Amino acid sequence: AEEKVRKLSRAVEQSSSLIMITDTHGIIEYINPMFIKVTGYSPEEIIGKNATELGMQSSAQQKQMWETIITGSIWRGEFYNSKKNGEFYWEAASISPVRNEEGIITHFIKVAEDITNKKKMEDEIKKRVKELEEFYQLAIGRELRMIELKNEIEELKGELSKYKK
């Protein structure tokens, strides 16, 4: 049992995911080294604070998340959270209840990935797609205008040929 606990502890400490454990009120009790690396917060600065202080989630998202996890279900979604230096970052998170031997929820564990770069790339792709759509519409418009001009030229040629006779 002791070896199992050590193995789990090492796995959490060495995980590439940001891991946070809170009590049932959202008070932070544990953060792993990756959380520290990404956010810049030390354990002394963050443990004891409410996890909701870190983010910019809407009250509707907060409500839905809490309704999900307090009933024992797993919540998955994205957070827009702040780092110690004031920068914001996106994370894809999964929050699961942790139960004791009697099945009572005693804690919540959040496992998250920093997806800031992914979000930036998605925004860039959306921007490029919009630009391409606009370019395509311009090209189509120009092509249609060229067809109209060609038809007008053909009509003028037809009119000119009537006068030459």
PDB file of C-alpha atoms in Angstrom:
ATOM      1  CA  ALA A   1       0.000   0.000   0.000  1.00  0.00           C
ATOM      2  CA  GLU A   2       2.843   2.349   0.863  1.00  0.00           C
ATOM      3  CA  GLU A   3       4.553   1.698  -2.489  1.00  0.00           C
ATOM      4  CA  LYS A   4       1.269   2.380  -4.294  1.00  0.00           C
ATOM      5  CA  VAL A   5       0.941   5.735  -2.526  1.00  0.00           C
ATOM      6  CA  ARG A   6       4.557   6.645  -3.424  1.00  0.00           C
ATOM      7  CA  LYS A   7       3.954   5.691  -7.053  1.00  0.00           C
ATOM      8  CA  LEU A   8       0.784   7.779  -7.261  1.00  0.00           C
ATOM      9  CA  SER A   9       2.524  10.692  -5.555  1.00  0.00           C
ATOM     10  CA  ARG A  10       5.445  10.578  -8.019  1.00  0.00           C
ATOM     11  CA  ALA A  11       3.038  10.341 -10.956  1.00  0.00           C
ATOM     12  CA  VAL A  12       1.148  13.457  -9.832  1.00  0.00           C
ATOM     13  CA  GLU A  13       4.344  15.371  -9.042  1.00  0.00           C
ATOM     14  CA  GLN A  14       5.920  14.487 -12.406  1.00  0.00           C
ATOM     15  CA  SER A  15       2.776  14.885 -14.502  1.00  0.00           C
ATOM     16  CA  SER A  16       2.827  17.201 -17.503  1.00  0.00           C
ATOM     17  CA  SER A  17      -0.718  18.230 -16.519  1.00  0.00           C
ATOM     18  CA  LEU A  18      -1.597  21.023 -14.130  1.00  0.00           C
ATOM     19  CA  ILE A  19      -3.092  19.309 -11.078  1.00  0.00           C
ATOM     20  CA  MET A  20      -4.985  20.986  -8.276  1.00  0.00           C
ATOM     21  CA  ILE A  21      -6.809  19.448  -5.331  1.00  0.00           C
ATOM     22  CA  THR A  22      -9.423  21.456  -3.443  1.00  0.00           C
ATOM     23  CA  ASP A  23     -11.768  20.779  -0.579  1.00  0.00           C
ATOM     24  CA  THR A  24     -15.507  20.670  -1.258  1.00  0.00           C
ATOM     25  CA  HIS A  25     -15.706  24.479  -1.034  1.00  0.00           C
ATOM     26  CA  GLY A  26     -13.048  25.058  -3.679  1.00  0.00           C
ATOM     27  CA  ILE A  27     -10.265  25.950  -1.238  1.00  0.00           C
ATOM     28  CA  ILE A  28      -6.949  24.886  -2.761  1.00  0.00           C
ATOM     29  CA  GLU A  29      -5.069  22.254  -0.761  1.00  0.00           C
ATOM     30  CA  TYR A  30      -2.510  21.052  -3.323  1.00  0.00           C
ATOM     31  CA  ILE A  31      -0.891  22.095  -6.606  1.00  0.00           C
ATOM     32  CA  ASN A  32       1.696  20.109  -8.515  1.00  0.00           C
ATOM     33  CA  PRO A  33       4.987  21.402  -9.992  1.00  0.00           C
ATOM     34  CA  MET A  34       3.508  21.837 -13.482  1.00  0.00           C
ATOM     35  CA  PHE A  35       0.837  24.126 -12.020  1.00  0.00           C
ATOM     36  CA  ILE A  36       3.641  26.156 -10.425  1.00  0.00           C
ATOM     37  CA  LYS A  37       5.629  26.227 -13.696  1.00  0.00           C
ATOM     38  CA  VAL A  38       2.700  27.382 -15.845  1.00  0.00           C
ATOM     39  CA  THR A  39       1.110  29.877 -13.461  1.00  0.00           C
ATOM     40  CA  GLY A  40       4.134  31.187 -11.578  1.00  0.00           C
ATOM     41  CA  TYR A  41       2.353  30.832  -8.241  1.00  0.00           C
ATOM     42  CA  SER A  42       4.188  29.144  -5.387  1.00  0.00           C
ATOM     43  CA  PRO A  43       2.316  26.759  -3.081  1.00  0.00           C
ATOM     44  CA  GLU A  44       2.539  29.351  -0.291  1.00  0.00           C
ATOM     45  CA  GLU A  45       0.793  31.928  -2.464  1.00  0.00           C
ATOM     46  CA  ILE A  46      -2.025  29.707  -3.667  1.00  0.00           C
ATOM     47  CA  ILE A  47      -2.819  27.072  -1.062  1.00  0.00           C
ATOM     48  CA  GLY A  48      -5.715  28.229   1.084  1.00  0.00           C
ATOM     49  CA  LYS A  49      -7.223  30.433  -1.636  1.00  0.00           C
ATOM     50  CA  ASN A  50     -10.458  29.702  -3.428  1.00  0.00           C
ATOM     51  CA  ALA A  51      -9.845  28.291  -6.906  1.00  0.00           C
ATOM     52  CA  THR A  52     -12.459  30.624  -8.383  1.00  0.00           C
ATOM     53  CA  GLU A  53     -10.144  33.578  -7.653  1.00  0.00           C
ATOM     54  CA  LEU A  54      -7.828  32.467 -10.461  1.00  0.00           C
ATOM     55  CA  GLY A  55     -10.231  32.571 -13.368  1.00  0.00           C
ATOM     56  CA  MET A  56     -12.459  34.710 -15.491  1.00  0.00           C
ATOM     57  CA  GLN A  57     -15.329  32.251 -15.891  1.00  0.00           C
ATOM     58  CA  SER A  58     -18.869  33.422 -16.220  1.00  0.00           C
ATOM     59  CA  SER A  59     -21.188  32.867 -13.282  1.00  0.00           C
ATOM     60  CA  ALA A  60     -23.227  30.538 -15.503  1.00  0.00           C
ATOM     61  CA  GLN A  61     -20.167  28.382 -16.195  1.00  0.00           C
ATOM     62  CA  GLN A  62     -19.236  28.375 -12.486  1.00  0.00           C
ATOM     63  CA  LYS A  63     -22.775  27.370 -11.526  1.00  0.00           C
ATOM     64  CA  GLN A  64     -22.930  24.574 -14.103  1.00  0.00           C
ATOM     65  CA  MET A  65     -19.512  23.268 -13.050  1.00  0.00           C
ATOM     66  CA  TRP A  66     -20.411  23.201  -9.343  1.00  0.00           C
ATOM     67  CA  GLU A  67     -23.792  21.600 -10.025  1.00  0.00           C
ATOM     68  CA  THR A  68     -21.996  18.865 -11.945  1.00  0.00           C
ATOM     69  CA  ILE A  69     -19.215  18.069  -9.480  1.00  0.00           C
ATOM     70  CA  ILE A  70     -21.178  18.270  -6.233  1.00  0.00           C
ATOM     71  CA  THR A  71     -23.552  15.627  -7.580  1.00  0.00           C
ATOM     72  CA  GLY A  72     -20.573  13.326  -8.104  1.00  0.00           C
ATOM     73  CA  SER A  73     -20.191  13.720 -11.854  1.00  0.00           C
ATOM     74  CA  ILE A  74     -17.094  14.729 -13.779  1.00  0.00           C
ATOM     75  CA  TRP A  75     -17.048  18.201 -15.344  1.00  0.00           C
ATOM     76  CA  ARG A  76     -15.034  18.919 -18.490  1.00  0.00           C
ATOM     77  CA  GLY A  77     -14.509  22.307 -20.014  1.00  0.00           C
ATOM     78  CA  GLU A  78     -12.204  25.240 -20.553  1.00  0.00           C
ATOM     79  CA  PHE A  79     -11.038  27.940 -18.186  1.00  0.00           C
ATOM     80  CA  TYR A  80      -9.519  31.338 -18.854  1.00  0.00           C
ATOM     81  CA  ASN A  81      -7.235  31.734 -15.855  1.00  0.00           C
ATOM     82  CA  SER A  82      -4.658  34.236 -14.702  1.00  0.00           C
ATOM     83  CA  LYS A  83      -0.997  33.702 -13.984  1.00  0.00           C
ATOM     84  CA  LYS A  84       0.836  35.404 -11.159  1.00  0.00           C
ATOM     85  CA  ASN A  85       2.314  37.951 -13.591  1.00  0.00           C
ATOM     86  CA  GLY A  86      -1.188  38.993 -14.722  1.00  0.00           C
ATOM     87  CA  GLU A  87      -1.121  37.172 -18.045  1.00  0.00           C
ATOM     88  CA  PHE A  88      -4.072  34.981 -18.883  1.00  0.00           C
ATOM     89  CA  TYR A  89      -3.963  31.472 -20.240  1.00  0.00           C
ATOM     90  CA  TRP A  90      -6.483  28.927 -21.457  1.00  0.00           C
ATOM     91  CA  GLU A  91      -6.734  25.470 -20.001  1.00  0.00           C
ATOM     92  CA  ALA A  92      -8.788  22.425 -20.885  1.00  0.00           C
ATOM     93  CA  ALA A  93      -9.775  20.880 -17.576  1.00  0.00           C
ATOM     94  CA  SER A  94     -11.455  17.889 -16.070  1.00  0.00           C
ATOM     95  CA  ILE A  95     -12.695  18.163 -12.490  1.00  0.00           C
ATOM     96  CA  SER A  96     -13.561  14.974 -10.652  1.00  0.00           C
ATOM     97  CA  PRO A  97     -14.903  14.342  -7.177  1.00  0.00           C
ATOM     98  CA  VAL A  98     -12.720  12.398  -4.754  1.00  0.00           C
ATOM     99  CA  ARG A  99     -14.651  10.160  -2.376  1.00  0.00           C
ATOM    100  CA  ASN A 100     -13.739   8.610   0.956  1.00  0.00           C
ATOM    101  CA  GLU A 101     -14.341   4.980   1.954  1.00  0.00           C
ATOM    102  CA  GLU A 102     -18.015   5.734   2.683  1.00  0.00           C
ATOM    103  CA  GLY A 103     -18.505   7.233  -0.779  1.00  0.00           C
ATOM    104  CA  ILE A 104     -18.771  10.798   0.501  1.00  0.00           C
ATOM    105  CA  ILE A 105     -17.160  13.503  -1.613  1.00  0.00           C
ATOM    106  CA  THR A 106     -14.273  15.006   0.357  1.00  0.00           C
ATOM    107  CA  HIS A 107     -12.266  16.779  -2.328  1.00  0.00           C
ATOM    108  CA  PHE A 108     -12.134  17.682  -5.995  1.00  0.00           C
ATOM    109  CA  ILE A 109      -9.213  17.130  -8.326  1.00  0.00           C
ATOM    110  CA  LYS A 110      -8.662  19.233 -11.398  1.00  0.00           C
ATOM    111  CA  VAL A 111      -6.403  17.898 -14.132  1.00  0.00           C
ATOM    112  CA  ALA A 112      -5.767  20.464 -16.843  1.00  0.00           C
ATOM    113  CA  GLU A 113      -3.662  21.175 -19.905  1.00  0.00           C
ATOM    114  CA  ASP A 114      -2.462  24.612 -21.003  1.00  0.00           C
ATOM    115  CA  ILE A 115      -4.147  25.124 -24.387  1.00  0.00           C
ATOM    116  CA  THR A 116      -3.247  28.784 -24.880  1.00  0.00           C
ATOM    117  CA  ASN A 117      -1.180  28.112 -28.016  1.00  0.00           C
ATOM    118  CA  LYS A 118      -3.915  25.878 -29.414  1.00  0.00           C
ATOM    119  CA  LYS A 119      -6.468  28.667 -28.874  1.00  0.00           C
ATOM    120  CA  LYS A 120      -4.148  31.190 -30.568  1.00  0.00           C
ATOM    121  CA  MET A 121      -3.725  28.856 -33.540  1.00  0.00           C
ATOM    122  CA  GLU A 122      -7.504  28.318 -33.749  1.00  0.00           C
ATOM    123  CA  ASP A 123      -8.037  32.090 -33.732  1.00  0.00           C
ATOM    124  CA  GLU A 124      -5.381  32.510 -36.431  1.00  0.00           C
ATOM    125  CA  ILE A 125      -7.009  29.783 -38.552  1.00  0.00           C
ATOM    126  CA  LYS A 126     -10.435  31.431 -38.164  1.00  0.00           C
ATOM    127  CA  LYS A 127      -8.921  34.767 -39.186  1.00  0.00           C
ATOM    128  CA  ARG A 128      -7.232  33.213 -42.243  1.00  0.00           C
ATOM    129  CA  VAL A 129     -10.407  31.368 -43.254  1.00  0.00           C
ATOM    130  CA  LYS A 130     -12.339  34.630 -43.053  1.00  0.00           C
ATOM    131  CA  GLU A 131      -9.697  36.373 -45.171  1.00  0.00           C
ATOM    132  CA  LEU A 132      -9.824  33.544 -47.731  1.00  0.00           C
ATOM    133  CA  GLU A 133     -13.625  33.716 -47.840  1.00  0.00           C
ATOM    134  CA  GLU A 134     -13.453  37.468 -48.428  1.00  0.00           C
ATOM    135  CA  PHE A 135     -10.819  36.971 -51.139  1.00  0.00           C
ATOM    136  CA  TYR A 136     -12.943  34.246 -52.727  1.00  0.00           C
ATOM    137  CA  GLN A 137     -15.980  36.538 -52.745  1.00  0.00           C
ATOM    138  CA  LEU A 138     -13.894  39.289 -54.354  1.00  0.00           C
ATOM    139  CA  ALA A 139     -12.552  36.858 -56.949  1.00  0.00           C
ATOM    140  CA  ILE A 140     -16.063  35.575 -57.699  1.00  0.00           C
ATOM    141  CA  GLY A 141     -17.297  39.165 -57.963  1.00  0.00           C
ATOM    142  CA  ARG A 142     -14.475  40.047 -60.330  1.00  0.00           C
ATOM    143  CA  GLU A 143     -15.128  36.938 -62.426  1.00  0.00           C
ATOM    144  CA  LEU A 144     -18.830  37.785 -62.654  1.00  0.00           C
ATOM    145  CA  ARG A 145     -17.968  41.353 -63.666  1.00  0.00           C
ATOM    146  CA  MET A 146     -15.614  40.002 -66.353  1.00  0.00           C
ATOM    147  CA  ILE A 147     -18.427  37.839 -67.725  1.00  0.00           C
ATOM    148  CA  GLU A 148     -20.757  40.850 -67.730  1.00  0.00           C
ATOM    149  CA  LEU A 149     -18.148  42.947 -69.553  1.00  0.00           C
ATOM    150  CA  LYS A 150     -17.572  40.169 -72.085  1.00  0.00           C
ATOM    151  CA  ASN A 151     -21.326  39.985 -72.736  1.00  0.00           C
ATOM    152  CA  GLU A 152     -21.511  43.777 -73.074  1.00  0.00           C
ATOM    153  CA  ILE A 153     -18.604  43.710 -75.563  1.00  0.00           C
ATOM    154  CA  GLU A 154     -20.319  40.973 -77.553  1.00  0.00           C
ATOM    155  CA  GLU A 155     -23.529  43.022 -77.600  1.00  0.00           C
ATOM    156  CA  LEU A 156     -21.606  46.115 -78.715  1.00  0.00           C
ATOM    157  CA  LYS A 157     -19.896  44.088 -81.453  1.00  0.00           C
ATOM    158  CA  GLY A 158     -23.309  42.919 -82.574  1.00  0.00           C
ATOM    159  CA  GLU A 159     -24.587  46.493 -82.634  1.00  0.00           C
ATOM    160  CA  LEU A 160     -21.493  47.670 -84.526  1.00  0.00           C
ATOM    161  CA  SER A 161     -21.880  44.944 -87.107  1.00  0.00           C
ATOM    162  CA  LYS A 162     -25.441  46.188 -87.830  1.00  0.00           C
ATOM    163  CA  TYR A 163     -24.090  49.672 -88.587  1.00  0.00           C
ATOM    164  CA  LYS A 164     -21.254  48.430 -90.800  1.00  0.00           C
ATOM    165  CA  LYS A 165     -23.676  46.796 -93.190  1.00  0.00           C
TER     166      LYS A 165
END
